[in-house]
Coordinates of C-alpha atoms and ligand atoms in Angstrom, one line a residue:
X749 CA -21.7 -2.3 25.1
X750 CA -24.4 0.5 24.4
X751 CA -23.6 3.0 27.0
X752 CA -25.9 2.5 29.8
X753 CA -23.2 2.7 32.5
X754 CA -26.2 2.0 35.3
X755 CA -26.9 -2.1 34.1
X756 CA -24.6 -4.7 34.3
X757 CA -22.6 -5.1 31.3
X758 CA -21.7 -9.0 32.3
X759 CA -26.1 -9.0 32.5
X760 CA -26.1 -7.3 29.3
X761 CA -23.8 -9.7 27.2
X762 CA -26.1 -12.7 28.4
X763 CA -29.4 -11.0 27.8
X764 CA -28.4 -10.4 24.4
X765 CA -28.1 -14.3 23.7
X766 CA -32.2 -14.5 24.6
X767 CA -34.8 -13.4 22.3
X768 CA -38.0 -12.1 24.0
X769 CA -41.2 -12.7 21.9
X770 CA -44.1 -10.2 21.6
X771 CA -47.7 -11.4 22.0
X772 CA -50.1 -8.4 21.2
X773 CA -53.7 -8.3 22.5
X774 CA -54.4 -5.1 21.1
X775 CA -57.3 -6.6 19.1
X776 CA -58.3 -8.5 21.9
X777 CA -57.5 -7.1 25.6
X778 CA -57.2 -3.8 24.4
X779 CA -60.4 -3.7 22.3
X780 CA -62.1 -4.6 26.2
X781 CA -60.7 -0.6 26.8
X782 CA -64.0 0.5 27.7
X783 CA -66.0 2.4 25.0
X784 CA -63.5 0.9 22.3
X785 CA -65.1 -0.8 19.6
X786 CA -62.6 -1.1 16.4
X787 CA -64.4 -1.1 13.1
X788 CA -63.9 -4.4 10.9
X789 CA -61.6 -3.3 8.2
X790 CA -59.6 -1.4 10.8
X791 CA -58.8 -4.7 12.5
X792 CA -57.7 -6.1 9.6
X793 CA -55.3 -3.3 8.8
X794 CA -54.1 -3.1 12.8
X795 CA -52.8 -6.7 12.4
X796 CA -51.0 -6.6 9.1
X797 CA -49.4 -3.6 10.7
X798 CA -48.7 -5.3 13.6
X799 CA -47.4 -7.5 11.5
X800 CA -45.1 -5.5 9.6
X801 CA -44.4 -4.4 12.8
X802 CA -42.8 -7.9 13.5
X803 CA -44.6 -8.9 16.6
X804 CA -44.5 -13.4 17.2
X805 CA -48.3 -13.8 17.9
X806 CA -51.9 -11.7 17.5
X807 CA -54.6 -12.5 19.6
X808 CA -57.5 -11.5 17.6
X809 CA -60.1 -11.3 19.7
X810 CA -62.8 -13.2 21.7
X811 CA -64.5 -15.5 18.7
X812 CA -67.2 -16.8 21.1
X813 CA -68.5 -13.1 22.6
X814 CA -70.1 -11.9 19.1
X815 CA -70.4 -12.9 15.4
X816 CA -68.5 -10.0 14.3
X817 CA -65.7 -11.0 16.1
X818 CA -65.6 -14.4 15.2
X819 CA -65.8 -13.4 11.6
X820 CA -62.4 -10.5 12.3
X821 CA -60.7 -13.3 13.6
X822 CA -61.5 -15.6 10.7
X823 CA -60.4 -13.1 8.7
X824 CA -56.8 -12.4 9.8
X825 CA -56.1 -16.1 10.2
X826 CA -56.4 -16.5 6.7
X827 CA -54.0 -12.8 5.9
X828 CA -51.0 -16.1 6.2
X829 CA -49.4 -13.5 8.4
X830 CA -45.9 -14.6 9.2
X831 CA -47.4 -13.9 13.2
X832 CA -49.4 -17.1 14.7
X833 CA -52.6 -15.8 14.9
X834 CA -54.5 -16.3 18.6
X835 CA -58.5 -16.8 19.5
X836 CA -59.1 -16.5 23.3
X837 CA -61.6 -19.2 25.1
X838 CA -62.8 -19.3 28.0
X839 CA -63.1 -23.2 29.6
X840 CA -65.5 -24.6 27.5
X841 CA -66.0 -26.7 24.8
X842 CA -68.1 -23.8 22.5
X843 CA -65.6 -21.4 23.2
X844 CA -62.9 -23.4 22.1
X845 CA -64.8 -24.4 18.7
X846 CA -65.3 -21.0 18.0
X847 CA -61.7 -20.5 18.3
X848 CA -61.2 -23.8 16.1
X849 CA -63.6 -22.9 13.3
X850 CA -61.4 -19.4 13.2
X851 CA -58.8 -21.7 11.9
X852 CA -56.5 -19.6 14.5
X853 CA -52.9 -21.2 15.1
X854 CA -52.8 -21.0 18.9
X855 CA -55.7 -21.4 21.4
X856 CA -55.1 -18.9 24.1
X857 CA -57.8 -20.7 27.3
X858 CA -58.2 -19.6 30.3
X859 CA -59.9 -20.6 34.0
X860 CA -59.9 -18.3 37.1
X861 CA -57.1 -19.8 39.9
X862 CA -57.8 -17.2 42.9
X863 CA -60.1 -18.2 45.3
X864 CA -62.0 -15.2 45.1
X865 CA -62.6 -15.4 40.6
X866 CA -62.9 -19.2 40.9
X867 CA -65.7 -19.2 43.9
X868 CA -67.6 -15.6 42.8
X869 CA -67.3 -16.7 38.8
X870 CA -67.5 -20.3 37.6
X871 CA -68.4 -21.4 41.2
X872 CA -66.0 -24.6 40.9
X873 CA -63.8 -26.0 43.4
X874 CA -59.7 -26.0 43.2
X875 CA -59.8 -29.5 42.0
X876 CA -62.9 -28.8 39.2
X877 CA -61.0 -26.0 37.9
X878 CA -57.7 -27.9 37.3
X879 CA -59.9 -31.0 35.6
X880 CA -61.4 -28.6 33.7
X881 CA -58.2 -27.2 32.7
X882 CA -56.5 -30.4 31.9
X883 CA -59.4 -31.7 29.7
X884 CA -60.0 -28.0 27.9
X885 CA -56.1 -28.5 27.0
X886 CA -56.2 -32.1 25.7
X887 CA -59.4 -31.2 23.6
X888 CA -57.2 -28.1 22.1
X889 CA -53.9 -30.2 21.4
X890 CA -56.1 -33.1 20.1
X891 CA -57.4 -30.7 17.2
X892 CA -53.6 -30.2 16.4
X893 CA -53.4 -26.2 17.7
X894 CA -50.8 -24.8 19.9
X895 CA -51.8 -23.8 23.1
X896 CA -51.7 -21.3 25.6
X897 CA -53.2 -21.6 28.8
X898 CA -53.9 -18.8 31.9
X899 CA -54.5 -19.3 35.1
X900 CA -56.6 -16.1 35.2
X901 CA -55.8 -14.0 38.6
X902 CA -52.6 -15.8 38.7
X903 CA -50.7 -13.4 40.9
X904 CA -53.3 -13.4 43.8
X905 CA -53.8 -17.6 43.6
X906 CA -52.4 -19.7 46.3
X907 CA -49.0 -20.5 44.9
X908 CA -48.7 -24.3 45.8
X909 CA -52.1 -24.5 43.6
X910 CA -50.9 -22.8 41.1
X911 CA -47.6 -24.7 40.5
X912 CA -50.5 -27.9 40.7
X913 CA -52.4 -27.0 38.0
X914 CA -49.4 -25.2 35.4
X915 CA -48.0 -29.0 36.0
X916 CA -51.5 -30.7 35.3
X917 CA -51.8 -28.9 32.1
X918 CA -48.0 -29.0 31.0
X919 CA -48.5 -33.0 31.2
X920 CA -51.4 -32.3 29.3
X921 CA -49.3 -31.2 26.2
X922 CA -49.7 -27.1 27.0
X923 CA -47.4 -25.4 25.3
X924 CA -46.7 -22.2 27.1
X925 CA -48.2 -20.9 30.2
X926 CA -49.6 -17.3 30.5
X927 CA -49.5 -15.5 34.0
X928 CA -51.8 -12.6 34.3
X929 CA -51.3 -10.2 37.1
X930 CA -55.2 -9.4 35.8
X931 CA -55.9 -6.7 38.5
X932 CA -52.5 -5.4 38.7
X933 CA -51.2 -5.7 42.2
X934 CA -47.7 -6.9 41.6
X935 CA -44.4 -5.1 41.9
X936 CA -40.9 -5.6 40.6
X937 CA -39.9 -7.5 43.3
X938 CA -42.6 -9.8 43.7
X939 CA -42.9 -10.5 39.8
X940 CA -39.7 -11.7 40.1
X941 CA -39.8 -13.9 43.0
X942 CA -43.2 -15.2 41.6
X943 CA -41.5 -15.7 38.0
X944 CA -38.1 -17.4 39.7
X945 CA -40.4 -19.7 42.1
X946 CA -42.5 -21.0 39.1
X947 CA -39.9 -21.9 36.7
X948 CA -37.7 -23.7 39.7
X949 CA -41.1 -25.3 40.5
X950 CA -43.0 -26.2 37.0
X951 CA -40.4 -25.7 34.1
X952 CA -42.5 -24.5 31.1
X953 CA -42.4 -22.0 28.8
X954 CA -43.9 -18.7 30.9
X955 CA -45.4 -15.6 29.2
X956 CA -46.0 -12.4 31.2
X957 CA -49.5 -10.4 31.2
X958 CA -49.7 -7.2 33.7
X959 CA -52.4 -5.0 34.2
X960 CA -51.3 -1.2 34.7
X961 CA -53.7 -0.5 37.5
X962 CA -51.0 1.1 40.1
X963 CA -49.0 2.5 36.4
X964 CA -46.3 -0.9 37.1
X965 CA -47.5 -3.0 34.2
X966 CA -44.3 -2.0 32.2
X967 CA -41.8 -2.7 35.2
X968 CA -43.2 -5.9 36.1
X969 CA -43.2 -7.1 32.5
X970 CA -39.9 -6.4 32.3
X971 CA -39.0 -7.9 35.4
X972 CA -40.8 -10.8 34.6
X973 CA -38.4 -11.7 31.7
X974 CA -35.4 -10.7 33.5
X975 CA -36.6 -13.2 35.9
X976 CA -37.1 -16.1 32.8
X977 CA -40.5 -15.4 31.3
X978 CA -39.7 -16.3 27.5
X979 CA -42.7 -14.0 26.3
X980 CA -44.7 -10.9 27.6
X981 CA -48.2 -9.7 26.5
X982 CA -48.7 -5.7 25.7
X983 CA -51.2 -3.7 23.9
X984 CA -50.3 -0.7 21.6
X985 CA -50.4 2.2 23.9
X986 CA -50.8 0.0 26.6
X987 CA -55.0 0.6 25.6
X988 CA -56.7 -2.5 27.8
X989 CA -59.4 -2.6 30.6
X990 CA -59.2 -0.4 33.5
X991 CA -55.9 1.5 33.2
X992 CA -54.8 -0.6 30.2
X993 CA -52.0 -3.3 29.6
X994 CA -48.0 -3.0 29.6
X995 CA -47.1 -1.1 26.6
X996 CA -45.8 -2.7 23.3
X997 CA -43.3 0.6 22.7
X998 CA -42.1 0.6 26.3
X999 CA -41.6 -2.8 26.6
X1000 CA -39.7 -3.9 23.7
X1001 CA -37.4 -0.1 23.7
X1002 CA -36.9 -0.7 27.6
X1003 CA -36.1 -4.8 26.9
X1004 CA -34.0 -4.0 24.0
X1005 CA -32.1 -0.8 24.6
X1006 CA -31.4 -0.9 28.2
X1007 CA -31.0 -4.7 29.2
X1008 CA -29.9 -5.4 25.9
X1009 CA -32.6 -8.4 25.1
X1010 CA -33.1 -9.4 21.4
X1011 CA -37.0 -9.1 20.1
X1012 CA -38.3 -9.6 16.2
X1013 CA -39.4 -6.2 16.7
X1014 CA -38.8 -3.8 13.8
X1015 CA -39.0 -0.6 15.9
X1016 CA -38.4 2.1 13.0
X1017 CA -42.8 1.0 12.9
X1018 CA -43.5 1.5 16.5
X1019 CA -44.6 5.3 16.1
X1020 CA -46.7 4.7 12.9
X1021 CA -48.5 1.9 14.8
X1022 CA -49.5 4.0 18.1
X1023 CA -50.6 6.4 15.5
X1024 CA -52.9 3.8 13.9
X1025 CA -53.7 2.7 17.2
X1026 CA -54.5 5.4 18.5
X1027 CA -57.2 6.8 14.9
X1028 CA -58.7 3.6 15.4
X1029 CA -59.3 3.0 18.4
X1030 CA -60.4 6.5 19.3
X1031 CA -58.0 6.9 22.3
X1032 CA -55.8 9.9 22.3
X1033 CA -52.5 9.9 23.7
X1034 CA -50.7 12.3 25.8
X1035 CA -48.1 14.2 24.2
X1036 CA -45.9 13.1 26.6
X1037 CA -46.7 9.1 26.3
X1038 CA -42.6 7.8 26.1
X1039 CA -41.4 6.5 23.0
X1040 CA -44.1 7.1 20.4
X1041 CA -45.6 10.7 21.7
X1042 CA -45.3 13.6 20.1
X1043 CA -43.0 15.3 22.9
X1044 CA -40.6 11.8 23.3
X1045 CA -37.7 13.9 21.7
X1046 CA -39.4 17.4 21.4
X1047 CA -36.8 19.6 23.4
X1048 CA -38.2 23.9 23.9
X1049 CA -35.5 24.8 27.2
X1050 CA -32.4 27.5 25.6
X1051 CA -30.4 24.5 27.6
X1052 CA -31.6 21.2 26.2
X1053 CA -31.8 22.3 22.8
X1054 CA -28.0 23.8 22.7
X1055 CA -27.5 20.3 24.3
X1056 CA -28.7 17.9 21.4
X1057 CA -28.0 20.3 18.8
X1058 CA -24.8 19.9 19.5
X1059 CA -24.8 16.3 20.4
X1060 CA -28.0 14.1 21.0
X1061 CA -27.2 12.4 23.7
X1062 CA -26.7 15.0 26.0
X1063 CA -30.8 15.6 26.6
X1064 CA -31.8 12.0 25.1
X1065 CA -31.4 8.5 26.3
X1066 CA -29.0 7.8 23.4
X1067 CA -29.0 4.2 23.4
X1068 CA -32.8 5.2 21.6
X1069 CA -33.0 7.6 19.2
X1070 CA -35.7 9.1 17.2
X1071 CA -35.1 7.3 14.2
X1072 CA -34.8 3.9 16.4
X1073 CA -38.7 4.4 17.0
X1074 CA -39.6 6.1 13.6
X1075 CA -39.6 9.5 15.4
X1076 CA -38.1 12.8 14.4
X1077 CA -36.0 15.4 16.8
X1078 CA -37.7 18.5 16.9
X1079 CA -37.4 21.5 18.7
X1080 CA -40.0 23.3 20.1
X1081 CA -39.7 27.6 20.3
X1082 CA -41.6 28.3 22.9
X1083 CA -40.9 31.0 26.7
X1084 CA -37.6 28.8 27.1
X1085 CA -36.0 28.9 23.7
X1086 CA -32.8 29.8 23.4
X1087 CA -30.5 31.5 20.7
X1088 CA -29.4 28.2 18.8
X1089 CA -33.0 26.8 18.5
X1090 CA -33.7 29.8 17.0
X1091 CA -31.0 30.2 14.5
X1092 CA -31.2 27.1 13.6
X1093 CA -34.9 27.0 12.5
X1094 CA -34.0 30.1 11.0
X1095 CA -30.7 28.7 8.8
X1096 CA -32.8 26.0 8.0
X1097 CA -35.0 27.9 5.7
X1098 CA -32.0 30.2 4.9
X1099 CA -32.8 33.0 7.1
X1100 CA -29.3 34.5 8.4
X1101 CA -29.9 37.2 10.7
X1102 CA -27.4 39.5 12.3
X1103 CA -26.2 39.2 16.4
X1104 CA -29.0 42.2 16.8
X1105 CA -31.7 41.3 15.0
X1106 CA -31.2 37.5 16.4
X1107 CA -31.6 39.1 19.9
X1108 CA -35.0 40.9 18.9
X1109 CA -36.4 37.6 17.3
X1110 CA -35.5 35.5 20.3
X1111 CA -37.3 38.6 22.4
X1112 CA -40.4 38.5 20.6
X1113 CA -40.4 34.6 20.9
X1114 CA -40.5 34.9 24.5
X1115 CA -43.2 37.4 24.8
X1116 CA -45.5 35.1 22.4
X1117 CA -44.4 32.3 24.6
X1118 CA -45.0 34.1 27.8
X1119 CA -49.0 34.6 26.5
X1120 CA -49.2 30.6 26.9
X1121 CA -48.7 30.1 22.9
X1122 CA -46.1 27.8 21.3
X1123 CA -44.6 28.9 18.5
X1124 CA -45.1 27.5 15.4
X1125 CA -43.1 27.9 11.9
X1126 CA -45.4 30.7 10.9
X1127 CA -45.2 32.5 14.0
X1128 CA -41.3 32.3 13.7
X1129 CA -40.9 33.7 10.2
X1130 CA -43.9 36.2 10.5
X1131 CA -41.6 37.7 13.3
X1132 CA -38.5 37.4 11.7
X1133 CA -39.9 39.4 8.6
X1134 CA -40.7 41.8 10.4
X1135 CA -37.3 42.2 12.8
X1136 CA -35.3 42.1 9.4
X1137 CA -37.4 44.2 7.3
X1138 CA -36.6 46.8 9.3
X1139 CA -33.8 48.7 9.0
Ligands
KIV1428 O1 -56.2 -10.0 32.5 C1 -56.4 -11.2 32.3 O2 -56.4 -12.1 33.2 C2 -56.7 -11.7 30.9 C3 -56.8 -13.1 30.7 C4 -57.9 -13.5 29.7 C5 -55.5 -13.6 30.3 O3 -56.8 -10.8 30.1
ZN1429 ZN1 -56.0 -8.9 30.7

């Protein structure tokens, strides 16, 4: 056992017999952040990172929307990435040849379900849709390529529909069914009654995608697959449309570390890929963004840093750890440093002042701190020359 005394330890030991896989729609869902536009050769390099990164499938992008994105997508099915590469098609034939002609291994198609996508968007009937479907499926397995299909709005369609048509297109030869919460309004609770109904009801492979618009798209991921959904959808930094997608980092740390769920994820790359992320795609990440910002295990209080300077887990999660994520410890002098944090920043460059002049240093720390400023290295030993120059 890890250590997290609050989860189930009996839970645990079976969770860790069930590997989660990691579909990323960075280059696809994320890219539809509004005002994001990734550069070509970026692309390239964000999936041969997200390779490296060790996630089980990359969607792409949308082949069919524009010529450049057809052409990206071309171009990373044929890096022979160990991840199945994934084009997205809406329910039609052109789409799905675009998708095709990419070479892709895994069509990703998808129809609206909810009354309210289906009648305001492709203005078809319950039973049109699920032909539709049905047929878009067969044409995608008789080309030879795996298949994923959506029932887009998933989590506001009438659920005796929706178990209708996820059976339609399993007999159809789908091979794993997507259900997007695509506007966000599920909980815990009700992702994992919807989750629990579905597989008791159509028994298919199920893979997870939330939207983040009330900040749950995390939770209900992971509730999703403690419920029995074999695969969940994220983004790095959680970058989508509207307020974004679950979050690669979160999900897989949470999934891992806590419940104690096995993923292909080699997490000592997480950081270095929200980094990449976060250059190319031109959204900057709060400091305090979990796992992969710059404050995840940045400690300034007197208290916290004692604390993990004399043992990390007394102001960290423990069961992650800054090397875990490809992350470094670091503490922050700032108004709430404290004697240790001090010394130690000072021992580390061989700086060994005495009890008096320590008490000066730590004074003058405050007072910059107190002006709003952090203090940085230079700060620290500008200070510190000065206390112990004197005599
Ligand atoms: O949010 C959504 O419903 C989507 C679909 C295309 C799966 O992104
Ligand atoms: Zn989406």
């Amino acid at each position: 056992m890890r250590g997290v005394v609050f989860y189930d330890p009996e839970q645990e030991k079976q969770n860790s017999n069930r590997t989660i896989t990691i579909f990323d729609t960075t280059l696809r869902d994320g890219e539809q952040t509004p005002g994001v536009t990734i550069p070509f050769d970026k692309k390239i390099e964000i999936a041969s990172q997200l390779d490296k990164l060790g996630v089980d499938a990359i969607e792409a992008g949308f082949p069919i929307s524009s010529p450049g994105d057809k052409e990206s997508v071309k171009r990373i099915a044929e890096l022979g990435l160990h991840a199945d590469v994934c084009g997205l098609a809406r329910s039609v034939i052109k789409d799905i040849d675009a998708c095709i002609d990419c070479d892709v291994d895994m069509v990703h198609v998808f129809i609206p379900t909810s009354d309210v996508q289906r009648e305001y968007t492709i203005k078809k009937t319950r039973e049109e849709a699920l032909n539709t479907a049905v047929e878009m499926v067969e044409y995608i397995k008789s080309h030879g390529f795996k298949c994923m299909f959506s029932p887009m709005d998933a989590t506001r369609t009438d659920f005796d529909y929706l178990v209708e048509i996820i059976k339609a297109v399993k007999a159809a030869g789908c091979d794993i069914v997507n259900v997007p919460d695509t506007v966000g309004v599920m909980v815990p609770s009700s992702t994992y009654e919807l989750i629990c109904n579905l597989k008791k009801n159509a028994d298919i492979k199920y893979d997870i995608h939330c939207h983040n618009d009330f900040g749950l798209a995390n939770a209900n991921s992971i509730t999703a697959v403690e419920a029995g959904a074999d695969q969940v959808q994220v983004t790095v930094n959680g970058i989508g449309e509207r307020a974004g997608n679950a979050s690669l980092a979160e999900v897989v740390m949470a999934l891992t570390s806590i419940y104690g769920f096995k993923t292909n994820i080699n997490t000592e790359y997480l950081t270095e890929t929200s980094k990449m992320v976060e250059k190319y795609s031109g959204i900057k990440m709060p400091p305090m963004m979990p796992v992969c910002g710059d404050n995840a295990f940045s400690h300034e209080s007197g208290i916290h840093s004692q604390g993990v300077l004399a043992k990390s887990d007394t102001f960290e999660p423990g069961v992650m750890t800054p090397e875990m994520v490809g992350q470094k410890r670091r503490i922050v002098l700032g108004k709430h440093a404290g004697r240790h944090a001090v010394l130690q920043n000072l021992e580390a460059v061989g700086i060994r002042p005495t009890e008096d002049q320590l008490n000066e240093i730590l004074t003058k720390i405050k007072e910059i701190g107190d002006r709003g400023k952090t203090v940085t290295d230079a700060d620290l030993f500008v200070v510190a020359s000065v206390v112990l120059g004197k005599k």
